[in-house]
Amino acid sequence: MTLPAELRARVLQAAQSHPSPPRADVRRRTAILSLGGAVVAVGLFLWAGGMRVGQRPAPFLVGVLLGWLVLAVAATWMAFARGASMLGRPRKWLVALTVGAPFAIMAWSIVWSLLYPETAPPGPFSFAKTCFELTLAMGAGPLVAFALARRQSDPVHPRATGAALGVAAGAWAGIMVDLWCPHARPSHVLTGHVLPIAILSLLGLWIGHRIIAVRPRS
Amino acid sequence: MVTVITLVAVARGRSEPVAEGGSSRSSADEAMERYAAGDDGAFADLYDVLAPRLHGYLLRQTRDGAKADDLLQQTLLHIHRARGTFIPGAEVMPWAFAIARRLLIDGTRRDKRDLLVPSGDDPTQGTAASQPSADQLVEAQELSARIQRELARLPERQRAAFELIKQEGLSLAEAAQVLGTTVSAVKLRAHRAYEALRAVLGDVLGEEGRIA
């Protein structure tokens, strides 16, 4: 089938009149955005007072942090890096990450608090408001950076991608909040450290629809 | 005519894709790679490889030449804007089809119009190499309308899988990427669509087989 030459000329002319950045420029922009997101998160961490070990033994701290680090790296690899396909990871993977990550990290924290019971003295259930707010605030920077770097990039499952990016941002924030917060009671971890991940993934769901989805331009 | 011939061949049990440009994948990938790396002239090459297949797909979906032109332009300009994000070694064809499909779905929602309702004319006619007689043309149009009606009756998931594989010539893996699902799911959907079409159109094929 032969297409009209006029259509070809129109498309090429439109592309020429609105130049787009090549790969090297996009990589530079992505690096700047990632750095910006990290600076916001680390800045908040330092503003809050930096690292506080408290009564936590070193192996406990390292073990818990290792879990958060593995989650953060895996979530970023799965949601932000798209692998070998321009269409990203399969939807199943992204959904599994989004749904499974909060449970996995909560289970990981409980295991360590069982191994070191002195870190989680019994007490009434309480909502960890400060940690909750701090995790959300620290996760917002990376989430915005991820969203801007992946703007209009997903024509297949943008909501799932956005939600998984929310988990990744929450996991990076979780590392810093865990460095800052000396409390390890399961109820505290649940409300202050894990619940914000679920909220960031819901926010990511919305961001996926609004920002990451491919949309027609008028 | 191309649509009719393709679908008749498919309904008769030919399993391989019939779409044009099936061997163009590597040249599309190569052109996209050059374009992503900064070679502005590669966009024209990319257009030449991608546009006919995308336009054929969009035309079959919209049954409206002007709308297909518009969606093709939007799709290619989206690829142009996103060239810097192209992953080295990735396949451009599933990405391009996925963008076209997304823009098509959004456009359809906006228009509040059922784009799959067949019109009396087949906009792809005239692309066949031979010139059919008036009777053959009328028969082909009737058969095309019937096939399109049956296709439109299929569940969207089955129809999309069937069209991408059988009409557009994408591989199972490519179609799975475009639809955001697994290869086995796409295979199953396309098979169900194929069986449903064959069950409904079997009688027609027996009588109208000469059209192919």
XYZ file of C-alpha atoms in Angstrom:
430
model
C 0.000 0.000 0.000
C 1.356 3.406 -0.978
C 0.719 6.266 1.389
C 0.263 9.803 0.123
C 3.517 11.727 -0.246
C 1.777 14.688 1.358
C 1.273 12.700 4.584
C 4.942 11.739 4.667
C 5.997 15.343 4.098
C 3.624 16.546 6.813
C 4.935 14.076 9.405
C 8.590 14.739 8.598
C 7.978 18.493 8.648
C 6.236 18.279 12.034
C 9.135 16.274 13.461
C 11.663 18.706 12.041
C 9.904 21.762 13.438
C 9.811 20.282 16.955
C 13.218 18.669 17.550
C 13.409 15.975 20.209
C 16.390 15.129 22.405
C 18.512 12.126 21.422
C 19.475 9.367 23.854
C 22.520 11.100 25.350
C 20.444 14.154 26.322
C 17.679 12.003 27.778
C 20.186 10.029 29.849
C 21.627 13.272 31.193
C 18.137 14.532 32.021
C 17.242 11.247 33.739
C 20.432 11.395 35.800
C 19.650 14.969 36.879
C 16.071 14.032 37.804
C 17.241 10.982 39.776
C 19.823 13.075 41.565
C 17.165 15.697 42.326
C 14.852 13.067 43.813
C 17.672 11.638 45.903
C 18.752 15.096 47.116
C 15.210 15.865 48.281
C 14.984 12.571 50.171
C 18.460 12.785 51.716
C 17.895 16.460 52.535
C 14.770 15.550 54.499
C 16.670 12.743 56.214
C 19.424 15.117 57.320
C 16.920 17.791 58.296
C 15.168 15.230 60.527
C 18.455 14.546 62.320
C 20.222 11.876 60.279
C 20.984 8.371 61.468
C 19.850 7.268 64.954
C 20.819 3.760 66.028
C 19.093 3.777 69.435
C 19.028 0.384 71.163
C 19.217 -1.605 67.936
C 22.061 -4.122 67.678
C 24.230 -3.765 64.575
C 23.261 -7.160 63.023
C 19.572 -6.287 63.458
C 20.046 -2.901 61.823
C 22.067 -4.337 58.953
C 19.615 -7.210 58.433
C 16.536 -4.997 58.319
C 18.241 -2.443 56.089
C 19.374 -5.177 53.744
C 15.735 -6.164 53.228
C 14.764 -2.588 52.421
C 17.734 -2.228 50.084
C 16.901 -5.411 48.183
C 13.300 -4.249 47.836
C 14.331 -0.779 46.654
C 16.798 -2.088 44.073
C 14.436 -4.812 42.836
C 11.476 -2.431 42.584
C 13.520 0.190 40.743
C 14.915 -2.433 38.384
C 11.461 -3.811 37.706
C 9.452 -0.605 37.456
C 11.848 2.081 36.293
C 14.242 0.133 34.106
C 12.179 -1.487 31.375
C 14.438 -4.389 30.551
C 14.918 -5.134 26.875
C 11.455 -3.993 25.813
C 10.141 -0.483 25.232
C 6.873 -1.683 26.750
C 8.363 -2.502 30.133
C 7.859 -5.508 32.330
C 4.736 -7.649 32.067
C 1.756 -6.354 34.002
C 1.793 -9.466 36.207
C 5.262 -8.646 37.505
C 4.330 -5.059 38.300
C 1.128 -6.054 40.071
C 2.939 -8.775 42.020
C 5.541 -6.235 43.116
C 2.949 -3.668 44.143
C 0.812 -6.106 46.091
C 3.606 -8.262 47.466
C 6.172 -5.672 48.513
C 4.380 -4.306 51.616
C 3.693 -7.842 52.875
C 7.238 -8.976 52.139
C 8.917 -6.077 53.915
C 6.534 -6.358 56.844
C 7.293 -10.069 57.169
C 11.014 -9.331 56.927
C 10.762 -6.773 59.754
C 8.784 -9.175 61.952
C 11.355 -11.934 61.445
C 14.148 -9.626 62.624
C 12.143 -8.376 65.586
C 11.537 -12.020 66.571
C 15.260 -12.722 66.296
C 16.005 -9.668 68.465
C 12.999 -9.377 70.816
C 14.652 -6.603 72.833
C 14.154 -4.275 69.853
C 10.369 -4.690 69.962
C 9.125 -4.432 73.559
C 5.421 -5.191 73.951
C 3.133 -2.185 74.066
C -0.234 -0.871 72.932
C -0.941 -0.410 69.235
C -0.129 3.130 68.192
C -0.060 4.985 64.924
C 3.504 6.101 64.085
C 2.505 9.516 62.780
C 5.979 11.056 62.480
C 7.484 8.094 60.641
C 4.383 7.876 58.440
C 4.709 11.517 57.398
C 8.468 11.340 56.995
C 8.306 8.240 54.785
C 5.676 9.853 52.598
C 7.685 13.073 52.318
C 10.938 11.265 51.570
C 9.228 9.038 49.008
C 7.617 11.975 47.206
C 10.920 13.246 45.755
C 11.940 9.976 44.096
C 8.369 9.350 42.931
C 8.183 12.728 41.202
C 11.606 12.105 39.650
C 10.549 8.662 38.417
C 7.295 10.034 37.026
C 8.975 12.881 35.144
C 11.647 10.573 33.751
C 8.980 8.125 32.553
C 6.548 10.797 31.337
C 4.276 9.603 28.481
C 6.306 6.426 28.144
C 3.862 3.577 28.785
C 1.186 2.793 26.200
C 0.257 -0.567 27.717
C -0.071 -0.537 31.505
C 0.762 2.933 32.871
C -1.198 2.495 36.097
C 0.636 -0.701 36.996
C 3.945 0.976 36.171
C 3.038 4.018 38.270
C 2.012 1.888 41.238
C 5.248 -0.111 41.045
C 7.227 3.141 40.857
C 5.390 4.221 44.009
C 6.647 1.064 45.728
C 10.195 1.763 44.525
C 10.057 5.343 45.809
C 8.599 4.149 49.111
C 11.313 1.525 49.487
C 14.098 4.093 49.031
C 12.368 6.302 51.587
C 11.993 3.260 53.846
C 15.768 2.789 53.944
C 16.307 6.302 55.241
C 13.418 6.248 57.678
C 14.720 2.967 59.037
C 18.133 4.541 59.532
C 16.487 7.428 61.355
C 13.852 5.614 63.426
C 15.089 3.430 66.317
C 11.689 1.788 66.906
C 11.013 -1.735 65.637
C 7.671 -2.745 67.134
C 5.590 -4.412 64.410
C 2.679 -1.990 64.867
C 5.082 0.925 64.514
C 6.736 -0.558 61.432
C 3.359 -1.307 59.919
C 1.860 2.152 60.329
C 4.977 4.280 60.044
C 7.117 2.462 57.497
C 5.015 0.023 55.468
C 1.652 1.782 55.170
C 3.244 4.773 53.392
C 4.511 2.400 50.688
C 0.947 1.324 49.999
C -0.133 4.972 49.887
C 2.741 5.903 47.565
C 1.745 3.032 45.277
C -1.825 4.363 45.181
C -0.432 7.799 44.384
C 1.691 6.124 41.715
C -1.434 4.552 40.269
C -2.887 8.006 39.739
C 0.424 9.390 38.450
C 0.606 6.496 36.019
C -2.748 7.425 34.560
C -2.059 11.169 34.451
C 1.640 11.374 33.623
C 3.139 8.059 32.527
C 0.384 7.062 30.082
C 0.775 7.800 26.376
C -1.732 10.479 25.494
C -2.713 12.208 22.285
C -1.468 15.756 21.880
C -3.844 18.338 20.585
C -9.645 -6.703 -0.892
C -6.492 -7.281 1.087
C -8.525 -7.531 4.257
C -10.895 -10.021 2.703
C -8.142 -12.144 1.227
C -6.262 -12.104 4.501
C -9.243 -13.077 6.579
C -10.430 -15.723 4.182
C -6.964 -17.241 4.179
C -6.889 -17.132 7.941
C -10.347 -18.640 8.294
C -9.335 -21.415 5.917
C -6.699 -22.471 8.359
C -3.546 -20.739 7.191
C -1.691 -20.054 10.368
C 1.125 -17.793 9.261
C 0.667 -14.022 9.277
C -0.208 -12.449 5.964
C 0.518 -8.793 6.613
C 2.870 -6.866 4.414
C 6.324 -5.929 5.578
C 6.883 -8.938 7.764
C 10.617 -8.832 7.135
C 10.924 -5.142 7.939
C 11.505 -5.515 11.655
C 15.254 -5.435 11.603
C 15.387 -2.387 9.342
C 12.920 -0.590 11.601
C 15.020 -1.423 14.637
C 18.151 -0.301 12.879
C 16.584 2.996 11.771
C 15.224 3.618 15.261
C 18.613 2.886 16.767
C 20.246 5.461 14.488
C 17.525 7.960 15.246
C 17.829 7.486 19.008
C 21.581 7.968 18.732
C 21.067 11.389 17.132
C 20.922 10.787 13.367
C 18.001 13.073 12.468
C 17.832 11.767 8.912
C 16.916 8.297 10.151
C 13.368 9.440 10.913
C 12.512 9.386 7.212
C 13.751 5.789 6.986
C 11.771 4.926 10.071
C 8.670 6.464 8.538
C 9.117 4.447 5.357
C 9.311 1.189 7.301
C 6.700 1.804 9.973
C 4.074 3.944 8.279
C 2.589 1.410 5.815
C 2.022 -1.242 8.486
C 0.731 1.188 11.084
C -1.509 2.910 8.580
C -2.942 -0.406 7.417
C -3.710 -1.333 11.015
C -5.257 2.043 11.809
C -7.282 2.039 8.623
C -8.704 -1.387 9.376
C -9.603 -0.256 12.866
C -11.094 3.138 12.058
C -12.447 2.544 8.541
C -11.742 6.251 8.078
C -8.796 7.394 5.977
C -8.501 10.861 7.473
C -8.628 9.519 11.003
C -6.059 6.855 10.177
C -3.782 9.560 8.738
C -4.182 11.629 11.881
C -3.492 8.699 14.209
C -0.489 7.658 12.142
C 0.925 11.165 12.433
C 0.328 11.200 16.194
C 1.960 7.794 16.596
C 5.060 8.702 14.616
C 5.411 12.039 16.351
C 5.173 10.302 19.690
C 7.993 7.997 18.608
C 9.902 11.079 17.476
C 9.470 12.797 20.850
C 10.435 9.656 22.744
C 13.406 8.726 20.564
C 15.904 9.468 23.331
C 14.260 6.890 25.579
C 14.630 4.079 23.063
C 16.375 1.127 24.698
C 19.351 -0.185 22.708
C 18.437 -3.550 21.226
C 14.691 -3.146 21.815
C 12.142 -3.889 19.094
C 10.441 -0.852 17.657
C 7.478 -2.584 16.006
C 5.586 -3.747 19.148
C 6.219 -0.339 20.706
C 4.871 1.463 17.646
C 1.780 -0.751 17.511
C 1.177 -0.293 21.230
C 1.335 3.496 20.871
C -0.968 3.411 17.845
C -3.406 1.169 19.691
C -3.389 3.397 22.780
C -3.989 6.544 20.721
C -6.722 4.741 18.806
C -8.478 3.668 22.007
C -8.212 7.164 23.493
C -9.482 8.679 20.263
C -12.394 6.269 20.172
C -13.330 7.083 23.736
C -13.164 10.770 22.967
C -15.274 10.512 19.901
C -17.863 8.288 21.596
C -18.101 6.500 18.325
C -17.933 2.837 17.552
C -15.127 2.731 15.033
C -15.532 -0.950 14.376
C -18.942 -0.712 12.726
C -18.285 -1.528 9.111
C -19.197 0.907 6.402
C -20.244 -0.072 2.894
C -16.807 0.702 1.522
C -13.597 -1.093 2.197
C -10.978 1.661 2.388
C -8.201 -0.819 1.777
C -9.625 -1.840 -1.566
C -7.654 -1.022 -4.641
C -4.407 -2.122 -3.068
C -4.536 -5.586 -4.574
C -2.408 -6.110 -7.583
C -5.195 -7.455 -9.831
C -8.319 -5.534 -10.820
C -11.420 -7.525 -9.823
C -14.644 -7.414 -11.791
C -17.632 -5.450 -10.498
C -19.392 -8.646 -9.344
C -16.314 -9.842 -7.533
C -15.945 -6.449 -5.924
C -19.523 -6.477 -4.644
C -19.129 -10.017 -3.323
C -15.860 -9.119 -1.683
C -17.392 -6.072 -0.057
C -20.276 -8.120 1.276
C -17.956 -10.766 2.613
C -15.670 -8.135 4.087
C -18.621 -6.511 5.837
C -19.686 -9.867 7.228
C -16.212 -10.725 8.431
C -15.869 -7.335 10.044
C -19.233 -7.797 11.731
C -18.164 -11.153 13.111
C -14.851 -9.698 14.231
C -16.667 -6.849 15.954
C -18.791 -9.365 17.852
C -15.744 -11.006 19.401
C -14.636 -9.938 22.871
C -12.182 -7.037 22.591
C -9.275 -9.076 23.990
C -9.767 -11.863 21.474
C -10.281 -9.469 18.593
C -7.160 -7.455 19.420
C -5.008 -10.576 19.686
C -6.409 -11.978 16.445
C -5.935 -8.748 14.516
C -2.391 -8.114 15.688
C -1.256 -11.632 14.851
C -3.297 -12.569 11.813
C -3.831 -9.209 10.166
C -0.849 -7.121 11.231
C 1.653 -9.948 11.136
C 3.100 -9.485 14.608
C 4.661 -12.486 16.281
C 3.065 -13.923 19.410
C 5.765 -12.314 21.545
C 5.276 -8.933 19.885
C 1.501 -9.089 20.236
C 1.905 -10.065 23.884
C 4.026 -6.966 24.445
C 1.547 -4.725 22.679
C -1.321 -6.080 24.750
C 0.666 -6.158 27.980
C 0.126 -9.831 28.609
C 1.853 -13.177 28.253
C 2.529 -15.129 25.067
C 0.350 -18.013 26.197
C -2.561 -15.670 26.940
C -2.280 -14.093 23.489
C -2.076 -17.489 21.870
C -5.210 -18.609 23.655
C -7.138 -15.441 22.803
C -6.166 -15.559 19.136
C -7.042 -19.237 18.943
C -10.474 -18.657 20.457
C -11.109 -15.789 18.064
C -9.977 -17.917 15.162
C -12.240 -20.799 16.164
C -15.199 -18.464 16.643
C -14.676 -16.886 13.226
C -14.226 -20.218 11.572
C -17.390 -21.577 13.163
C -19.429 -18.627 11.940
C -17.848 -18.079 8.543
C -17.268 -21.645 7.528
C -20.381 -21.741 5.320
C -19.479 -18.526 3.585
C -16.015 -19.752 2.851
C -17.431 -22.827 1.225
C -19.600 -20.765 -1.117
C -17.375 -17.749 -1.602
C -14.037 -19.444 -1.606
C -13.247 -18.221 -5.109
C -12.819 -14.696 -3.803
C -9.536 -15.693 -2.232
